[in-house]
Amino acid sequence: MVNHCCKSSNYCGKLLAFRSLAVANNSMKNLLTLLFSCTLSGAVAQKDMTKVIQGWSFGGLPVVAYNEDFGLQFGVIGNLFHYGDGGERYPYYDHSIYTELTTTTRNDRRMIFRYDARELVKDGRFRAEIFQRLTHFRPFYGFNGYQSLYDSELQDPSSAHYLTALYYTYEQNRINAMANIEKNLFGMEKTYRLQVEGQLTYMGISTPNRNLFNRGKQQADLVDETPTLYDEYVAEGIIPIKDADGGIYAQLAVGGVIDTRDIEAFPSKGLFEEMMINYGAPIDTDAPHVLSLTLNHRHYLSLVTDRVVFAHRIQFQSYFNEDVPFYILQTLGGSDGQRGIRFARLAGIGVVNGNFEFRAKLVQLVVFGQNLYAGTNLFFDTGRITKPVPWDHAGIQSSNPMLVTNEVDTWHHAVGVGMKFALNENFVAALDYGKALDDRDGGTASYITLGWLF
């Protein structure tokens, strides 16, 4: 196929590969310009090749992926979809069953079972999830963004300032059970919906497992009992003793949705507006009851064709009260919203984030009766803390100046590019490559996940 950007797919591929190298040399602008030009011309030239899918469809992958924050990931994931006996609602599914069993080289283990049904509740939708994630070395960079000192040399054994390779980590074991019911306000019309959600969350917290980290390592690479940042936060009282080991919270959320998207899997037009009020009560400790607000705005706009889309999302999440246990603080960073920025780099009582993407389906095919497409996205992610954790900044700086800075926190930005490979619209393997625009937030990072970000 000939298009205005490249005379052959091989030539276009070579150009993209060449420009990808330029990213590493701070020429991201050239890459994004070229890739979007190829994306636009290729997507416009594509013909509509879609087959209606009915009955059951399965997408599964043995996972061999890399996440900058948690290392090499391996395991299995599977997603089973049912599109109805006649397939008349395709690409919407009637039922989705998702399972995941994965671990990483940095000992981040996940077990997930997720069920999503559009036909189980009359004129509504039911979703449920059971989730367990044991992260032996979860990143922890303190509170309030740039007000917490980050120095990579503190965990670099080759540096004269080295303390311990585990300095910016702690151990977290999270078990979560969730059920959500949405109800259409006007019968079959799905534009306006009410939703109620209940969750029960156990959070176990401890200092990182040094014995596990040392297993199989040479003498020079072993870590000792040097305190981590988490240990110092507990010692200074920034994390109260009552919160240091975690806790159990029961949560109830109510809210509403306005949804005018054409489809969910790859919206080409429409809005998604959501507001939720969440009340949380501790089960096993004297931790405070909490009340929070979540606002979610998404907008999708077709450009030239419905295969080329500009999409953006703005989210706001904040607690009303200030006494919030650190293990349920709002966080930003990583593959869920700030690709290229370190996981949980931002932690505060309130946060806001924005994601802005140009998306395109480059190639669509029907192979063995299954719909396949390859797509791409160019993105800009940003976020900041809107309500910081209250602390005695001057007192902490006096007793332990390594913990805080005199800097004022501001926006945290990242840019990047991604590729998507989809089976029957809903099973989407995603590769994103992001770059933080401030060295205090990270460098470059790659993520292999499922689905478009939003």
PDB file of N, CA and C in Angstrom, residues 144-220:
ATOM      1  N   ASN A 144       4.141  14.536  49.067  1.00  0.00           N
ATOM      2  CA  ASN A 144       4.082  15.913  48.563  1.00  0.00           C
ATOM      3  C   ASN A 144       5.072  16.201  47.436  1.00  0.00           C
ATOM      4  N   GLY A 145       5.331  15.213  46.592  1.00  0.00           N
ATOM      5  CA  GLY A 145       6.097  15.447  45.369  1.00  0.00           C
ATOM      6  C   GLY A 145       7.498  15.952  45.617  1.00  0.00           C
ATOM      7  N   TYR A 146       7.814  17.106  45.010  1.00  0.00           N
ATOM      8  CA  TYR A 146       9.171  17.646  45.076  1.00  0.00           C
ATOM      9  C   TYR A 146       9.549  18.136  46.475  1.00  0.00           C
ATOM     10  N   GLN A 147       8.599  18.193  47.412  1.00  0.00           N
ATOM     11  CA  GLN A 147       8.952  18.566  48.783  1.00  0.00           C
ATOM     12  C   GLN A 147       9.693  17.436  49.494  1.00  0.00           C
ATOM     13  N   SER A 148       9.622  16.228  48.956  1.00  0.00           N
ATOM     14  CA  SER A 148      10.406  15.103  49.482  1.00  0.00           C
ATOM     15  C   SER A 148      11.677  14.962  48.648  1.00  0.00           C
ATOM     16  N   LEU A 149      12.793  14.827  49.312  1.00  0.00           N
ATOM     17  CA  LEU A 149      14.069  14.718  48.613  1.00  0.00           C
ATOM     18  C   LEU A 149      14.183  13.366  47.922  1.00  0.00           C
ATOM     19  N   TYR A 150      14.504  13.388  46.633  1.00  0.00           N
ATOM     20  CA  TYR A 150      14.825  12.147  45.925  1.00  0.00           C
ATOM     21  C   TYR A 150      16.262  12.242  45.437  1.00  0.00           C
ATOM     22  N   ASP A 151      17.073  11.265  45.798  1.00  0.00           N
ATOM     23  CA  ASP A 151      18.479  11.206  45.394  1.00  0.00           C
ATOM     24  C   ASP A 151      18.788   9.761  45.013  1.00  0.00           C
ATOM     25  N   SER A 152      18.914   9.509  43.721  1.00  0.00           N
ATOM     26  CA  SER A 152      19.134   8.139  43.246  1.00  0.00           C
ATOM     27  C   SER A 152      20.433   7.552  43.778  1.00  0.00           C
ATOM     28  N   GLU A 153      21.395   8.393  44.168  1.00  0.00           N
ATOM     29  CA  GLU A 153      22.676   7.888  44.652  1.00  0.00           C
ATOM     30  C   GLU A 153      22.545   7.173  45.996  1.00  0.00           C
ATOM     31  N   LEU A 154      21.466   7.427  46.707  1.00  0.00           N
ATOM     32  CA  LEU A 154      21.283   6.784  48.015  1.00  0.00           C
ATOM     33  C   LEU A 154      21.069   5.287  47.888  1.00  0.00           C
ATOM     34  N   GLN A 155      20.661   4.815  46.699  1.00  0.00           N
ATOM     35  CA  GLN A 155      20.473   3.383  46.480  1.00  0.00           C
ATOM     36  C   GLN A 155      21.391   2.852  45.377  1.00  0.00           C
ATOM     37  N   ASP A 156      22.434   3.614  45.070  1.00  0.00           N
ATOM     38  CA  ASP A 156      23.411   3.214  44.047  1.00  0.00           C
ATOM     39  C   ASP A 156      24.696   2.758  44.745  1.00  0.00           C
ATOM     40  N   PRO A 157      24.990   1.450  44.731  1.00  0.00           N
ATOM     41  CA  PRO A 157      26.178   0.939  45.441  1.00  0.00           C
ATOM     42  C   PRO A 157      27.493   1.559  44.978  1.00  0.00           C
ATOM     43  N   SER A 158      27.529   2.109  43.778  1.00  0.00           N
ATOM     44  CA  SER A 158      28.772   2.702  43.279  1.00  0.00           C
ATOM     45  C   SER A 158      28.960   4.144  43.729  1.00  0.00           C
ATOM     46  N   SER A 159      27.975   4.704  44.423  1.00  0.00           N
ATOM     47  CA  SER A 159      28.042   6.105  44.840  1.00  0.00           C
ATOM     48  C   SER A 159      28.623   6.232  46.248  1.00  0.00           C
ATOM     49  N   ALA A 160      29.305   7.340  46.477  1.00  0.00           N
ATOM     50  CA  ALA A 160      29.847   7.619  47.811  1.00  0.00           C
ATOM     51  C   ALA A 160      28.730   7.924  48.805  1.00  0.00           C
ATOM     52  N   HIS A 161      27.525   8.263  48.305  1.00  0.00           N
ATOM     53  CA  HIS A 161      26.386   8.582  49.167  1.00  0.00           C
ATOM     54  C   HIS A 161      25.480   7.373  49.402  1.00  0.00           C
ATOM     55  N   TYR A 162      25.912   6.224  48.981  1.00  0.00           N
ATOM     56  CA  TYR A 162      25.064   5.018  49.051  1.00  0.00           C
ATOM     57  C   TYR A 162      24.664   4.681  50.488  1.00  0.00           C
ATOM     58  N   LEU A 163      23.376   4.379  50.658  1.00  0.00           N
ATOM     59  CA  LEU A 163      22.878   3.904  51.948  1.00  0.00           C
ATOM     60  C   LEU A 163      22.452   2.441  51.844  1.00  0.00           C
ATOM     61  N   THR A 164      21.459   2.167  50.992  1.00  0.00           N
ATOM     62  CA  THR A 164      20.994   0.804  50.775  1.00  0.00           C
ATOM     63  C   THR A 164      20.219   0.744  49.468  1.00  0.00           C
ATOM     64  N   ALA A 165      20.321  -0.384  48.782  1.00  0.00           N
ATOM     65  CA  ALA A 165      19.606  -0.546  47.510  1.00  0.00           C
ATOM     66  C   ALA A 165      18.094  -0.541  47.714  1.00  0.00           C
ATOM     67  N   LEU A 166      17.652  -0.735  48.957  1.00  0.00           N
ATOM     68  CA  LEU A 166      16.223  -0.789  49.259  1.00  0.00           C
ATOM     69  C   LEU A 166      15.706   0.513  49.859  1.00  0.00           C
ATOM     70  N   TYR A 167      16.459   1.587  49.763  1.00  0.00           N
ATOM     71  CA  TYR A 167      16.104   2.816  50.467  1.00  0.00           C
ATOM     72  C   TYR A 167      14.703   3.309  50.105  1.00  0.00           C
ATOM     73  N   TYR A 168      14.367   3.308  48.833  1.00  0.00           N
ATOM     74  CA  TYR A 168      13.068   3.833  48.398  1.00  0.00           C
ATOM     75  C   TYR A 168      12.052   2.707  48.204  1.00  0.00           C
ATOM     76  N   THR A 169      11.948   1.807  49.150  1.00  0.00           N
ATOM     77  CA  THR A 169      10.989   0.708  49.040  1.00  0.00           C
ATOM     78  C   THR A 169      10.387   0.367  50.409  1.00  0.00           C
ATOM     79  N   TYR A 170       9.250  -0.295  50.362  1.00  0.00           N
ATOM     80  CA  TYR A 170       8.703  -0.998  51.519  1.00  0.00           C
ATOM     81  C   TYR A 170       7.902  -2.177  50.994  1.00  0.00           C
ATOM     82  N   GLU A 171       7.398  -3.025  51.878  1.00  0.00           N
ATOM     83  CA  GLU A 171       6.620  -4.191  51.462  1.00  0.00           C
ATOM     84  C   GLU A 171       5.135  -3.927  51.678  1.00  0.00           C
ATOM     85  N   GLN A 172       4.342  -4.281  50.662  1.00  0.00           N
ATOM     86  CA  GLN A 172       2.891  -4.100  50.762  1.00  0.00           C
ATOM     87  C   GLN A 172       2.180  -5.351  50.267  1.00  0.00           C
ATOM     88  N   ASN A 173       1.227  -5.817  51.056  1.00  0.00           N
ATOM     89  CA  ASN A 173       0.360  -6.924  50.655  1.00  0.00           C
ATOM     90  C   ASN A 173      -1.069  -6.398  50.643  1.00  0.00           C
ATOM     91  N   ARG A 174      -1.629  -6.272  49.447  1.00  0.00           N
ATOM     92  CA  ARG A 174      -2.976  -5.708  49.302  1.00  0.00           C
ATOM     93  C   ARG A 174      -3.925  -6.785  48.803  1.00  0.00           C
ATOM     94  N   ILE A 175      -5.042  -6.946  49.516  1.00  0.00           N
ATOM     95  CA  ILE A 175      -6.113  -7.846  49.093  1.00  0.00           C
ATOM     96  C   ILE A 175      -7.391  -7.023  49.008  1.00  0.00           C
ATOM     97  N   ASN A 176      -8.061  -7.091  47.870  1.00  0.00           N
ATOM     98  CA  ASN A 176      -9.207  -6.232  47.635  1.00  0.00           C
ATOM     99  C   ASN A 176     -10.343  -7.029  46.996  1.00  0.00           C
ATOM    100  N   ALA A 177     -11.548  -6.823  47.524  1.00  0.00           N
ATOM    101  CA  ALA A 177     -12.756  -7.395  46.931  1.00  0.00           C
ATOM    102  C   ALA A 177     -13.702  -6.246  46.614  1.00  0.00           C
ATOM    103  N   MET A 178     -14.234  -6.219  45.383  1.00  0.00           N
ATOM    104  CA  MET A 178     -15.052  -5.101  44.936  1.00  0.00           C
ATOM    105  C   MET A 178     -16.263  -5.600  44.169  1.00  0.00           C
ATOM    106  N   ALA A 179     -17.394  -4.918  44.357  1.00  0.00           N
ATOM    107  CA  ALA A 179     -18.596  -5.159  43.558  1.00  0.00           C
ATOM    108  C   ALA A 179     -19.201  -3.819  43.197  1.00  0.00           C
ATOM    109  N   ASN A 180     -19.605  -3.687  41.917  1.00  0.00           N
ATOM    110  CA  ASN A 180     -20.139  -2.427  41.399  1.00  0.00           C
ATOM    111  C   ASN A 180     -21.401  -2.717  40.598  1.00  0.00           C
ATOM    112  N   ILE A 181     -22.446  -1.943  40.844  1.00  0.00           N
ATOM    113  CA  ILE A 181     -23.684  -2.061  40.083  1.00  0.00           C
ATOM    114  C   ILE A 181     -24.020  -0.700  39.480  1.00  0.00           C
ATOM    115  N   GLU A 182     -24.223  -0.682  38.170  1.00  0.00           N
ATOM    116  CA  GLU A 182     -24.706   0.504  37.472  1.00  0.00           C
ATOM    117  C   GLU A 182     -26.133   0.256  37.014  1.00  0.00           C
ATOM    118  N   LYS A 183     -26.952   1.299  37.094  1.00  0.00           N
ATOM    119  CA  LYS A 183     -28.354   1.180  36.699  1.00  0.00           C
ATOM    120  C   LYS A 183     -28.706   2.339  35.775  1.00  0.00           C
ATOM    121  N   ASN A 184     -29.222   1.999  34.582  1.00  0.00           N
ATOM    122  CA  ASN A 184     -29.647   3.027  33.649  1.00  0.00           C
ATOM    123  C   ASN A 184     -30.835   3.790  34.235  1.00  0.00           C
ATOM    124  N   LEU A 185     -30.817   5.103  34.082  1.00  0.00           N
ATOM    125  CA  LEU A 185     -31.896   5.910  34.631  1.00  0.00           C
ATOM    126  C   LEU A 185     -33.168   5.839  33.789  1.00  0.00           C
ATOM    127  N   PHE A 186     -33.019   5.564  32.489  1.00  0.00           N
ATOM    128  CA  PHE A 186     -34.172   5.574  31.599  1.00  0.00           C
ATOM    129  C   PHE A 186     -34.231   4.277  30.801  1.00  0.00           C
ATOM    130  N   GLY A 187     -34.381   3.164  31.512  1.00  0.00           N
ATOM    131  CA  GLY A 187     -34.542   1.873  30.858  1.00  0.00           C
ATOM    132  C   GLY A 187     -33.320   1.468  30.077  1.00  0.00           C
ATOM    133  N   MET A 188     -33.502   1.219  28.776  1.00  0.00           N
ATOM    134  CA  MET A 188     -32.408   0.749  27.920  1.00  0.00           C
ATOM    135  C   MET A 188     -31.409   1.847  27.598  1.00  0.00           C
ATOM    136  N   GLU A 189     -31.771   3.085  27.805  1.00  0.00           N
ATOM    137  CA  GLU A 189     -30.877   4.187  27.507  1.00  0.00           C
ATOM    138  C   GLU A 189     -29.710   4.204  28.497  1.00  0.00           C
ATOM    139  N   LYS A 190     -28.454   4.098  27.971  1.00  0.00           N
ATOM    140  CA  LYS A 190     -27.273   3.974  28.817  1.00  0.00           C
ATOM    141  C   LYS A 190     -26.542   5.294  29.036  1.00  0.00           C
ATOM    142  N   THR A 191     -27.078   6.380  28.518  1.00  0.00           N
ATOM    143  CA  THR A 191     -26.378   7.655  28.627  1.00  0.00           C
ATOM    144  C   THR A 191     -26.276   8.129  30.067  1.00  0.00           C
ATOM    145  N   TYR A 192     -27.349   7.966  30.834  1.00  0.00           N
ATOM    146  CA  TYR A 192     -27.370   8.429  32.218  1.00  0.00           C
ATOM    147  C   TYR A 192     -27.497   7.225  33.139  1.00  0.00           C
ATOM    148  N   ARG A 193     -26.527   7.095  34.061  1.00  0.00           N
ATOM    149  CA  ARG A 193     -26.504   5.913  34.922  1.00  0.00           C
ATOM    150  C   ARG A 193     -26.169   6.309  36.354  1.00  0.00           C
ATOM    151  N   LEU A 194     -26.760   5.592  37.270  1.00  0.00           N
ATOM    152  CA  LEU A 194     -26.378   5.671  38.674  1.00  0.00           C
ATOM    153  C   LEU A 194     -25.517   4.463  39.007  1.00  0.00           C
ATOM    154  N   GLN A 195     -24.593   4.616  39.945  1.00  0.00           N
ATOM    155  CA  GLN A 195     -23.782   3.469  40.318  1.00  0.00           C
ATOM    156  C   GLN A 195     -23.508   3.454  41.817  1.00  0.00           C
ATOM    157  N   VAL A 196     -23.418   2.237  42.337  1.00  0.00           N
ATOM    158  CA  VAL A 196     -23.095   1.997  43.738  1.00  0.00           C
ATOM    159  C   VAL A 196     -21.963   0.972  43.765  1.00  0.00           C
ATOM    160  N   GLU A 197     -20.976   1.228  44.601  1.00  0.00           N
ATOM    161  CA  GLU A 197     -19.816   0.331  44.652  1.00  0.00           C
ATOM    162  C   GLU A 197     -19.423   0.078  46.095  1.00  0.00           C
ATOM    163  N   GLY A 198     -19.145  -1.170  46.406  1.00  0.00           N
ATOM    164  CA  GLY A 198     -18.645  -1.541  47.716  1.00  0.00           C
ATOM    165  C   GLY A 198     -17.295  -2.220  47.605  1.00  0.00           C
ATOM    166  N   GLN A 199     -16.396  -1.923  48.548  1.00  0.00           N
ATOM    167  CA  GLN A 199     -15.066  -2.527  48.553  1.00  0.00           C
ATOM    168  C   GLN A 199     -14.665  -2.901  49.970  1.00  0.00           C
ATOM    169  N   LEU A 200     -13.902  -3.950  50.063  1.00  0.00           N
ATOM    170  CA  LEU A 200     -13.253  -4.327  51.314  1.00  0.00           C
ATOM    171  C   LEU A 200     -11.773  -4.514  51.004  1.00  0.00           C
ATOM    172  N   THR A 201     -10.929  -3.740  51.658  1.00  0.00           N
ATOM    173  CA  THR A 201      -9.501  -3.724  51.337  1.00  0.00           C
ATOM    174  C   THR A 201      -8.654  -3.994  52.573  1.00  0.00           C
ATOM    175  N   TYR A 202      -7.789  -4.992  52.462  1.00  0.00           N
ATOM    176  CA  TYR A 202      -6.780  -5.258  53.486  1.00  0.00           C
ATOM    177  C   TYR A 202      -5.439  -4.768  52.963  1.00  0.00           C
ATOM    178  N   MET A 203      -4.722  -4.005  53.793  1.00  0.00           N
ATOM    179  CA  MET A 203      -3.415  -3.502  53.411  1.00  0.00           C
ATOM    180  C   MET A 203      -2.416  -3.861  54.499  1.00  0.00           C
ATOM    181  N   GLY A 204      -1.505  -4.775  54.189  1.00  0.00           N
ATOM    182  CA  GLY A 204      -0.448  -5.137  55.118  1.00  0.00           C
ATOM    183  C   GLY A 204       0.851  -4.440  54.737  1.00  0.00           C
ATOM    184  N   ILE A 205       1.467  -3.735  55.675  1.00  0.00           N
ATOM    185  CA  ILE A 205       2.658  -2.921  55.400  1.00  0.00           C
ATOM    186  C   ILE A 205       3.799  -3.358  56.316  1.00  0.00           C
ATOM    187  N   SER A 206       5.003  -3.381  55.769  1.00  0.00           N
ATOM    188  CA  SER A 206       6.177  -3.661  56.591  1.00  0.00           C
ATOM    189  C   SER A 206       7.421  -3.141  55.883  1.00  0.00           C
ATOM    190  N   THR A 207       8.538  -3.141  56.606  1.00  0.00           N
ATOM    191  CA  THR A 207       9.813  -2.790  55.996  1.00  0.00           C
ATOM    192  C   THR A 207      10.172  -3.865  54.967  1.00  0.00           C
ATOM    193  N   PRO A 208      10.923  -3.543  53.914  1.00  0.00           N
ATOM    194  CA  PRO A 208      11.175  -4.527  52.866  1.00  0.00           C
ATOM    195  C   PRO A 208      11.891  -5.779  53.364  1.00  0.00           C
ATOM    196  N   ASN A 209      11.643  -6.888  52.688  1.00  0.00           N
ATOM    197  CA  ASN A 209      12.175  -8.191  53.074  1.00  0.00           C
ATOM    198  C   ASN A 209      13.640  -8.291  52.621  1.00  0.00           C
ATOM    199  N   ARG A 210      14.542  -7.989  53.530  1.00  0.00           N
ATOM    200  CA  ARG A 210      15.963  -7.982  53.175  1.00  0.00           C
ATOM    201  C   ARG A 210      16.497  -9.382  52.896  1.00  0.00           C
ATOM    202  N   ASN A 211      15.989 -10.378  53.599  1.00  0.00           N
ATOM    203  CA  ASN A 211      16.438 -11.754  53.363  1.00  0.00           C
ATOM    204  C   ASN A 211      16.077 -12.208  51.957  1.00  0.00           C
ATOM    205  N   LEU A 212      14.879 -11.854  51.497  1.00  0.00           N
ATOM    206  CA  LEU A 212      14.480 -12.194  50.143  1.00  0.00           C
ATOM    207  C   LEU A 212      15.357 -11.482  49.124  1.00  0.00           C
ATOM    208  N   PHE A 213      15.639 -10.219  49.360  1.00  0.00           N
ATOM    209  CA  PHE A 213      16.478  -9.453  48.440  1.00  0.00           C
ATOM    210  C   PHE A 213      17.883 -10.036  48.355  1.00  0.00           C
ATOM    211  N   ASN A 214      18.418 -10.502  49.471  1.00  0.00           N
ATOM    212  CA  ASN A 214      19.801 -10.996  49.515  1.00  0.00           C
ATOM    213  C   ASN A 214      19.960 -12.403  48.950  1.00  0.00           C
ATOM    214  N   ARG A 215      18.846 -13.097  48.751  1.00  0.00           N
ATOM    215  CA  ARG A 215      18.912 -14.490  48.330  1.00  0.00           C
ATOM    216  C   ARG A 215      19.653 -14.629  46.995  1.00  0.00           C
ATOM    217  N   GLY A 216      20.717 -15.439  46.990  1.00  0.00           N
ATOM    218  CA  GLY A 216      21.450 -15.728  45.762  1.00  0.00           C
ATOM    219  C   GLY A 216      22.418 -14.658  45.330  1.00  0.00           C
ATOM    220  N   LYS A 217      22.600 -13.604  46.103  1.00  0.00           N
ATOM    221  CA  LYS A 217      23.486 -12.507  45.705  1.00  0.00           C
ATOM    222  C   LYS A 217      24.898 -12.702  46.240  1.00  0.00           C
ATOM    223  N   GLN A 218      25.843 -12.060  45.557  1.00  0.00           N
ATOM    224  CA  GLN A 218      27.226 -12.057  46.014  1.00  0.00           C
ATOM    225  C   GLN A 218      27.352 -11.174  47.259  1.00  0.00           C
ATOM    226  N   GLN A 219      28.421 -11.396  48.020  1.00  0.00           N
ATOM    227  CA  GLN A 219      28.625 -10.674  49.275  1.00  0.00           C
ATOM    228  C   GLN A 219      28.586  -9.169  49.064  1.00  0.00           C
ATOM    229  N   ALA A 220      29.169  -8.688  47.982  1.00  0.00           N
ATOM    230  CA  ALA A 220      29.240  -7.248  47.739  1.00  0.00           C
ATOM    231  C   ALA A 220      27.876  -6.636  47.450  1.00  0.00           C
TER     232      ALA A 220
END
